[in-house]
Amino acid sequence: MSTTPETPASLIEYPSDFPIKVMGPMHDTFAATIVEVVMQFDPEFGHHKLEQRPSSKGNYLGLTVTVRATSREQLDDLYRALSSHPMVKMVL
């Protein structure tokens, strides 16, 4: 008998388009900075895959980036890179 738990099967089929929401400050370079981070993991990412929504008071900017996910590792690495970026407040 194996004593290590099995890795659960992914609920995501790869490759697929996968939306990620990123919140940060309303800043002139925020969207461009996030695009640079995303392109490290999805070189084919383009501005047509980016949606922007300002918060009601205009203090924050919500971005939805739709990446071409090729593996769980790629998504995990992208989430870590986005979450650890100093401009990012939240990643969903």
Coordinates of C-alpha atoms in Angstrom, one line a residue:
M1 CA 0.0 0.0 0.0
S2 CA 1.1 3.5 -0.8
T3 CA 1.3 5.9 2.1
T4 CA 1.6 9.1 -0.1
P5 CA -1.6 10.7 -1.1
E6 CA -2.3 10.7 -4.8
T7 CA -2.4 14.0 -6.6
P8 CA -6.0 14.7 -7.6
A9 CA -6.7 15.0 -11.3
S10 CA -6.9 18.5 -12.6
L11 CA -10.4 19.9 -13.3
I12 CA -8.8 22.0 -16.1
E13 CA -8.2 20.4 -19.5
Y14 CA -4.9 21.5 -21.0
P15 CA -4.3 23.4 -23.2
S16 CA -7.2 25.9 -22.5
D17 CA -7.9 29.6 -22.2
F18 CA -7.9 30.4 -18.5
P19 CA -9.0 33.8 -17.0
I20 CA -7.2 35.2 -14.0
K21 CA -8.3 38.3 -12.1
V22 CA -5.6 40.7 -10.8
M23 CA -6.3 43.7 -8.6
G24 CA -3.9 46.5 -8.1
P25 CA -3.6 50.3 -7.7
M26 CA -4.9 52.7 -10.3
H27 CA -1.5 53.5 -11.8
D28 CA -0.3 54.4 -15.3
T29 CA 2.0 51.4 -15.5
F30 CA -0.1 48.7 -13.7
A31 CA -1.7 47.1 -16.7
A32 CA 1.6 47.1 -18.7
T33 CA 3.5 45.7 -15.8
I34 CA 1.0 42.8 -15.4
V35 CA 1.2 42.1 -19.1
E36 CA 5.0 41.8 -18.9
V37 CA 4.6 39.3 -16.1
V38 CA 2.0 37.3 -17.9
M39 CA 4.0 37.2 -21.1
Q40 CA 6.8 35.4 -19.2
F41 CA 4.4 32.4 -18.9
D42 CA 2.3 32.9 -22.0
P43 CA 4.5 34.4 -24.8
E44 CA 1.4 34.6 -27.1
F45 CA -0.6 36.7 -24.7
G46 CA -1.8 39.9 -26.3
H47 CA -3.7 43.1 -25.2
H48 CA -6.9 41.6 -26.8
K49 CA -6.9 39.1 -23.9
L50 CA -6.9 41.9 -21.3
E51 CA -10.0 43.4 -19.7
Q52 CA -9.7 46.4 -17.4
R53 CA -12.3 47.6 -14.8
P54 CA -11.6 50.6 -12.5
S55 CA -13.1 50.4 -8.9
S56 CA -16.1 52.5 -8.1
K57 CA -13.9 55.1 -6.3
G58 CA -11.1 54.9 -8.9
N59 CA -8.4 53.8 -6.5
Y60 CA -7.9 50.3 -7.9
L61 CA -7.9 48.7 -11.3
G62 CA -9.2 45.2 -11.8
L63 CA -7.7 43.2 -14.7
T64 CA -8.8 40.0 -16.2
V65 CA -6.0 38.3 -18.2
T66 CA -7.0 35.3 -20.2
V67 CA -3.9 33.1 -20.6
R68 CA -3.4 30.0 -22.7
A69 CA -2.9 27.5 -19.9
T70 CA -0.7 24.5 -20.9
S71 CA -0.1 22.9 -17.5
R72 CA -0.9 23.1 -13.9
E73 CA 2.7 24.0 -13.2
Q74 CA 2.5 27.0 -15.6
L75 CA -0.6 28.3 -13.8
D76 CA 0.9 27.8 -10.4
D77 CA 4.1 29.6 -11.4
L78 CA 2.1 32.5 -12.9
Y79 CA -0.1 32.8 -9.8
R80 CA 3.0 32.9 -7.6
A81 CA 4.7 35.5 -9.8
L82 CA 1.6 37.7 -9.8
S83 CA 0.8 37.3 -6.1
S84 CA 4.4 38.2 -5.1
H85 CA 4.5 41.3 -7.4
P86 CA 4.7 44.5 -5.2
M87 CA 1.9 46.2 -7.3
V88 CA -0.6 43.4 -7.0
K89 CA -3.1 43.4 -4.1
M90 CA -5.1 40.3 -5.0
V91 CA -5.1 37.4 -7.6
L92 CA -8.2 35.3 -8.2

